[in-house]
């Protein structure tokens, strides 16, 4: 009897010891290292640099990338990739024109596709009136996702809700171009001031001069890119005609936001000796957006090709502030690799490229 009791006690002790030993394994902390993510990151970096070194891939063309990665079976079936880039000029630009039928026809017929650094850049222009900035349009016309840039011919009337929607549109990295004469009341509207970075100047401009010119900007300044794009279409030394004398100036006296100025200056008041702007650009609008105001004046008929080329250059820059999605997939686990590439066949064009590799399951 006592022997049997001792055996039971011994068995219980053994069970308890086994439990204590096994419990130690459950309390061992998990490793913080994600070896699969590390493997993916190494694979992504290796694939990204290997493809670029081969010089056979056009990072702005989905078919070219697909040929190199998918057709050549560089990835196993359980894996896929996503790719996005940020070039100076997007390969495809969707333009919404808030304008009448005549202005729309002119923009549609004169903003034409072209090649830059050996890569085609194409435009699609649609008339975007009435102006509503739908956040959710069942017909697929949402301004938030459809247009890369919207052009206002004249100053639109925007209510509070439309202003909120416009802010959301710009927050996504989209752009707005306004081609218009301005009044003090229009400049002082909250949405207009926040979008175009302008304040009203009450001093006069001496219009005895005969033209306008690009503001001197250093190569590293954002607005300098528009000048480089304009030079693709025109002789940089070509002259211009006098346009309107809108009395405006960038908020907070930010001179580097002036792209084109009259060749005379403000006279009198706080703007004495300051450039009279005719094109003002703005970036970082609501975080990510871009905007540009361009004086109307003698641009009214857009007869001068140089005037049209300047407007096109402004549109190109304003539409280029967000990522260009080549391919987008969803993964259970992924890792990214990125680098900067310079295209320089015609102009110096830095392009940021980000490749994401991941598992489908």
Coordinates of C-alpha atoms in Angstrom, one line a residue:
X1 CA 0.0 0.0 0.0
X2 CA 2.8 2.4 1.0
X3 CA 4.7 1.3 -2.1
X4 CA 1.8 2.1 -4.3
X5 CA 1.4 5.5 -2.7
X6 CA 5.1 6.3 -3.2
X7 CA 4.9 5.4 -6.9
X8 CA 1.9 7.8 -7.2
X9 CA 3.9 10.5 -5.5
X10 CA 6.9 9.8 -7.7
X11 CA 4.7 10.0 -10.8
X12 CA 3.3 13.3 -9.7
X13 CA 6.7 14.7 -9.1
X14 CA 7.9 13.6 -12.5
X15 CA 4.8 15.2 -14.1
X16 CA 5.5 18.4 -12.3
X17 CA 9.1 18.5 -13.3
X18 CA 8.2 17.8 -17.0
X19 CA 5.6 20.7 -16.8
X20 CA 8.2 23.0 -15.3
X21 CA 10.7 22.2 -18.0
X22 CA 8.2 22.5 -20.8
X23 CA 6.9 25.8 -19.4
X24 CA 10.4 27.3 -19.9
X25 CA 10.1 26.9 -23.6
X26 CA 6.8 28.9 -23.6
X27 CA 8.4 31.8 -21.8
X28 CA 11.4 32.1 -24.2
X29 CA 10.9 35.5 -25.8
X30 CA 10.4 35.5 -29.6
X31 CA 13.2 36.8 -31.8
X32 CA 12.7 40.4 -33.0
X33 CA 14.4 39.5 -36.3
X34 CA 12.1 39.0 -39.3
X35 CA 14.3 36.9 -41.5
X36 CA 11.7 36.7 -44.2
X37 CA 11.5 40.5 -44.4
X38 CA 15.3 40.7 -44.5
X39 CA 15.4 38.2 -47.3
X40 CA 12.7 40.2 -49.2
X41 CA 14.6 43.4 -48.7
X42 CA 17.8 41.9 -50.0
X43 CA 16.0 40.4 -53.0
X44 CA 14.3 43.7 -53.8
X45 CA 17.6 45.6 -53.7
X46 CA 19.3 43.0 -55.8
X47 CA 16.5 42.9 -58.4
X48 CA 16.2 46.7 -58.5
X49 CA 19.9 47.3 -59.1
X50 CA 20.4 44.3 -61.4
X51 CA 17.6 45.4 -63.7
X52 CA 18.9 49.0 -63.9
X53 CA 22.4 47.8 -64.5
X54 CA 21.2 45.8 -67.4
X55 CA 19.9 49.0 -69.0
X56 CA 17.0 47.1 -70.7
X57 CA 14.2 48.4 -68.5
X58 CA 12.1 51.6 -68.8
X59 CA 11.1 52.3 -65.2
X60 CA 8.2 54.5 -66.4
X61 CA 6.7 51.8 -68.6
X62 CA 4.7 48.9 -67.1
X63 CA 5.1 46.6 -70.1
X64 CA 8.9 47.1 -70.1
X65 CA 9.2 46.3 -66.4
X66 CA 6.8 43.3 -66.7
X67 CA 8.9 41.9 -69.5
X68 CA 12.0 41.9 -67.4
X69 CA 10.5 40.6 -64.2
X70 CA 7.5 38.4 -65.1
X71 CA 8.2 37.2 -68.6
X72 CA 11.8 36.2 -67.6
X73 CA 10.4 34.6 -64.4
X74 CA 12.7 36.4 -62.1
X75 CA 10.3 35.8 -59.2
X76 CA 8.7 32.5 -57.9
X77 CA 5.0 32.1 -58.4
X78 CA 4.2 32.8 -54.7
X79 CA 5.7 36.3 -55.0
X80 CA 4.8 39.5 -56.9
X81 CA 5.9 43.1 -57.1
X82 CA 4.6 46.7 -57.0
X83 CA 6.4 49.7 -58.5
X84 CA 6.0 53.4 -58.3
X85 CA 8.1 56.3 -59.6
X86 CA 8.3 60.1 -59.2
X87 CA 9.6 61.7 -62.4
X88 CA 9.8 65.4 -63.2
X89 CA 7.1 64.9 -65.9
X90 CA 4.5 62.1 -65.5
X91 CA 4.3 59.7 -68.5
X92 CA 0.5 60.1 -68.6
X93 CA -1.2 63.3 -67.4
X94 CA -5.0 63.7 -67.0
X95 CA -6.1 67.3 -67.2
X96 CA -9.5 68.7 -66.1
X97 CA -10.3 72.0 -67.7
X98 CA -12.8 74.3 -65.9
X99 CA -13.5 76.5 -68.9
X100 CA -15.9 77.3 -71.7
X101 CA -16.0 75.3 -75.0
X102 CA -13.7 77.6 -76.9
X103 CA -11.0 77.5 -74.2
X104 CA -11.4 73.7 -73.8
X105 CA -10.9 73.2 -77.6
X106 CA -7.8 75.3 -77.6
X107 CA -6.2 73.5 -74.7
X108 CA -7.2 70.1 -76.1
X109 CA -5.7 70.9 -79.5
X110 CA -2.5 72.7 -78.4
X111 CA -1.3 70.6 -75.4
X112 CA 0.1 67.7 -77.4
X113 CA 2.1 64.6 -76.5
X114 CA 5.8 64.7 -76.8
X115 CA 9.0 62.7 -76.0
X116 CA 11.3 63.7 -73.1
X117 CA 14.5 61.9 -72.5
X118 CA 13.4 59.1 -74.9
X119 CA 10.1 58.5 -73.0
X120 CA 6.7 59.5 -74.3
X121 CA 4.7 61.9 -72.2
X122 CA 1.0 62.0 -73.1
X123 CA -2.0 64.2 -72.2
X124 CA -5.7 63.6 -71.9
X125 CA -7.9 66.8 -71.5
X126 CA -11.5 66.7 -70.4
X127 CA -13.9 69.6 -69.7
X128 CA -14.5 69.5 -65.9
X129 CA -17.5 71.8 -65.6
X130 CA -19.6 72.4 -63.6
X131 CA -17.1 72.6 -60.8
X132 CA -18.1 70.4 -58.0
X133 CA -15.0 68.5 -56.7
X134 CA -17.0 65.4 -56.0
X135 CA -15.5 63.3 -53.3
X136 CA -17.5 60.2 -54.4
X137 CA -19.0 60.3 -57.9
X138 CA -20.7 57.1 -58.9
X139 CA -20.1 58.0 -62.5
X140 CA -16.3 57.7 -62.0
X141 CA -15.7 61.5 -62.2
X142 CA -14.2 62.0 -58.8
X143 CA -11.8 64.9 -58.9
X144 CA -9.8 63.3 -56.1
X145 CA -8.7 60.4 -58.1
X146 CA -9.3 61.3 -61.8
X147 CA -7.3 64.4 -62.6
X148 CA -3.6 65.1 -62.0
X149 CA -4.1 68.8 -62.6
X150 CA -7.1 71.1 -63.0
X151 CA -7.0 74.3 -65.0
X152 CA -9.2 77.2 -64.0
X153 CA -9.9 79.7 -66.8
X154 CA -10.9 82.7 -64.8
X155 CA -11.6 82.6 -61.0
X156 CA -14.3 80.0 -60.1
X157 CA -16.8 80.6 -57.3
X158 CA -16.2 78.0 -54.7
X159 CA -18.4 77.4 -51.6
X160 CA -17.2 76.1 -48.3
X161 CA -17.7 72.4 -49.1
X162 CA -16.0 72.7 -52.4
X163 CA -13.1 74.4 -50.7
X164 CA -12.8 71.4 -48.3
X165 CA -12.9 69.0 -51.3
X166 CA -10.3 71.1 -53.1
X167 CA -8.0 70.8 -50.1
X168 CA -8.4 67.0 -50.0
X169 CA -7.7 66.9 -53.8
X170 CA -4.4 68.9 -53.3
X171 CA -3.5 66.8 -50.2
X172 CA -3.2 63.8 -52.5
X173 CA -0.4 65.5 -54.5
X174 CA -2.5 66.8 -57.3
X175 CA -2.2 70.2 -58.9
X176 CA -4.2 73.3 -59.8
X177 CA -3.4 76.0 -62.4
X178 CA -5.3 79.3 -62.6
X179 CA -5.2 81.4 -65.7
X180 CA -6.9 84.6 -64.8
X181 CA -6.9 88.3 -64.1
X182 CA -7.5 89.0 -60.4
X183 CA -9.3 91.4 -58.2
X184 CA -8.5 92.3 -54.6
X185 CA -11.7 90.5 -53.4
X186 CA -10.7 87.3 -55.2
X187 CA -7.2 87.3 -53.9
X188 CA -8.5 87.7 -50.4
X189 CA -10.8 84.7 -50.4
X190 CA -9.6 82.2 -48.0
X191 CA -9.5 79.2 -50.4
X192 CA -7.7 81.4 -53.0
X193 CA -5.1 82.7 -50.6
X194 CA -4.4 79.2 -49.2
X195 CA -4.1 77.6 -52.7
X196 CA -2.2 80.2 -54.7
X197 CA -0.1 81.9 -52.0
X198 CA -1.0 85.4 -53.1
X199 CA -1.7 88.7 -51.4
X200 CA -2.9 92.0 -52.9
X201 CA -0.4 94.7 -53.6
X202 CA -1.9 98.2 -53.7
X203 CA 1.1 99.9 -55.3
X204 CA 1.5 100.5 -59.1
X205 CA 3.7 99.0 -61.8
X206 CA 5.2 101.2 -64.4
X207 CA 4.1 99.6 -67.7
X208 CA 6.4 101.7 -69.8
X209 CA 8.6 98.6 -70.3
X210 CA 7.9 96.3 -73.1
X211 CA 8.0 92.8 -71.8
X212 CA 8.4 90.2 -69.1
X213 CA 11.1 87.7 -68.2
X214 CA 11.8 84.6 -66.1
X215 CA 12.9 85.3 -62.6
X216 CA 16.5 84.3 -61.9
X217 CA 16.4 81.0 -60.0
X218 CA 19.1 78.7 -58.8
X219 CA 19.1 75.2 -60.3
X220 CA 18.1 73.6 -57.0
X221 CA 15.0 75.7 -56.6
X222 CA 11.7 74.1 -57.4
X223 CA 10.4 76.6 -59.9
X224 CA 13.6 76.3 -61.9
X225 CA 12.2 73.0 -63.4
X226 CA 9.5 75.0 -65.2
X227 CA 12.1 77.1 -66.9
X228 CA 13.9 74.0 -68.0
X229 CA 10.7 72.5 -69.5
X230 CA 9.9 75.8 -71.2
X231 CA 13.4 75.8 -72.8
X232 CA 12.5 72.5 -74.5
X233 CA 9.9 74.3 -76.6
X234 CA 11.4 77.7 -77.1
X235 CA 14.6 79.7 -77.6
X236 CA 15.4 80.9 -74.0
X237 CA 16.4 84.3 -75.4
X238 CA 13.1 84.9 -77.2
X239 CA 11.2 88.0 -76.1
X240 CA 7.6 88.4 -74.9
X241 CA 4.8 90.8 -75.0
X242 CA 3.4 92.9 -72.2
X243 CA 0.6 91.3 -70.2
X244 CA -1.6 92.5 -67.5
X245 CA -0.5 94.3 -64.3
X246 CA -2.3 92.3 -61.7
X247 CA -1.3 93.8 -58.4
X248 CA -0.3 90.7 -56.4
X249 CA 2.7 89.4 -54.6
X250 CA 3.5 86.0 -52.9
X251 CA 2.5 85.8 -49.3
X252 CA 5.3 86.4 -46.7
X253 CA 7.4 88.1 -49.5
X254 CA 8.6 84.7 -50.8
X255 CA 10.4 85.9 -53.9
X256 CA 11.4 82.4 -55.0
X257 CA 7.7 81.6 -55.7
X258 CA 7.8 84.1 -58.6
X259 CA 8.5 82.3 -61.9
X260 CA 7.8 85.1 -64.4
X261 CA 7.9 88.8 -63.7
X262 CA 7.3 92.0 -65.6
X263 CA 10.5 93.8 -66.6
X264 CA 9.5 96.8 -64.5
X265 CA 9.0 96.9 -60.7
X266 CA 6.5 98.1 -58.1
X267 CA 6.9 101.7 -57.3
X268 CA 5.9 103.1 -53.9
X269 CA 4.8 101.5 -50.6
X270 CA 6.1 98.3 -49.1
X271 CA 6.7 96.7 -52.5
X272 CA 9.0 99.5 -53.7
X273 CA 11.6 97.9 -56.1
X274 CA 10.0 94.4 -55.9
X275 CA 9.3 92.3 -59.0
X276 CA 5.8 92.5 -60.4
X277 CA 4.9 88.8 -60.7
X278 CA 3.0 87.4 -63.7
X279 CA 3.4 83.7 -62.9
X280 CA 3.5 82.6 -59.2
X281 CA 4.0 78.9 -58.3
X282 CA 3.3 77.2 -55.0
X283 CA 4.3 73.8 -53.6
X284 CA 3.5 71.9 -50.4
X285 CA -0.1 73.0 -50.7
X286 CA -2.1 71.2 -48.0
X287 CA 1.1 69.1 -47.5
X288 CA 1.6 67.6 -51.0
X289 CA -0.1 69.7 -53.7
X290 CA 1.2 72.2 -56.3
X291 CA -0.5 75.3 -57.7
X292 CA 0.3 78.0 -60.1
X293 CA -1.3 81.3 -61.0
X294 CA -0.7 82.8 -64.4
X295 CA -1.8 86.3 -65.3
X296 CA -4.3 86.5 -68.2
X297 CA -3.9 89.9 -69.8
X298 CA -2.6 89.5 -73.4
X299 CA -2.8 85.7 -72.9
X300 CA -6.5 86.2 -73.4
X301 CA -6.4 84.7 -76.9
X302 CA -3.4 82.5 -76.4
X303 CA -2.3 83.5 -79.9
X304 CA 1.4 83.5 -79.2
X305 CA 2.8 80.0 -79.2
X306 CA 5.4 81.0 -76.5
X307 CA 2.5 81.9 -74.2
X308 CA 0.9 78.6 -74.8
X309 CA 4.2 76.8 -74.3
X310 CA 4.7 78.6 -71.0
X311 CA 1.2 77.5 -69.9
X312 CA 2.0 73.9 -70.9
X313 CA 5.3 74.0 -69.0
X314 CA 3.4 75.2 -65.9
X315 CA 0.9 72.4 -66.3
X316 CA 3.6 69.8 -66.7
X317 CA 5.3 70.9 -63.4
X318 CA 2.1 71.3 -61.5
X319 CA 0.9 67.7 -62.4
X320 CA 4.2 66.2 -61.4
X321 CA 4.2 66.4 -57.7
X322 CA 2.9 62.9 -56.8
X323 CA 4.0 59.3 -57.3
X324 CA 3.3 57.6 -60.6
X325 CA 2.0 54.1 -60.0
X326 CA 3.3 51.5 -62.5
X327 CA 1.8 48.5 -60.7
X328 CA 0.1 48.0 -57.4
X329 CA -0.4 44.7 -55.6
X330 CA -1.4 43.7 -52.0
X331 CA 0.9 41.3 -50.2
X332 CA 0.8 39.3 -46.9
X333 CA 4.4 40.4 -46.2
X334 CA 6.6 42.7 -48.2
X335 CA 9.8 44.8 -48.3
X336 CA 10.8 47.9 -50.3
X337 CA 13.9 49.0 -52.0
X338 CA 14.4 52.4 -53.8
X339 CA 17.0 54.5 -55.6
X340 CA 17.3 57.6 -57.7
X341 CA 18.0 57.5 -61.4
X342 CA 18.9 60.4 -63.6
X343 CA 17.6 60.6 -67.2
X344 CA 19.6 63.2 -69.2
X345 CA 19.2 62.6 -72.9
X346 CA 17.6 66.0 -73.3
X347 CA 17.4 67.6 -69.8
X348 CA 18.6 66.5 -66.4
X349 CA 15.6 64.6 -64.9
X350 CA 16.0 62.8 -61.6
X351 CA 13.5 59.9 -61.2
X352 CA 12.8 58.2 -57.8
X353 CA 12.0 54.5 -58.2
X354 CA 10.6 52.3 -55.4
X355 CA 10.2 48.5 -55.9
X356 CA 8.2 46.4 -53.5
X357 CA 8.5 42.6 -53.3
X358 CA 6.0 40.5 -51.4
X359 CA 4.3 37.1 -50.9
X360 CA 0.8 36.6 -52.3
X361 CA 0.1 34.0 -49.6

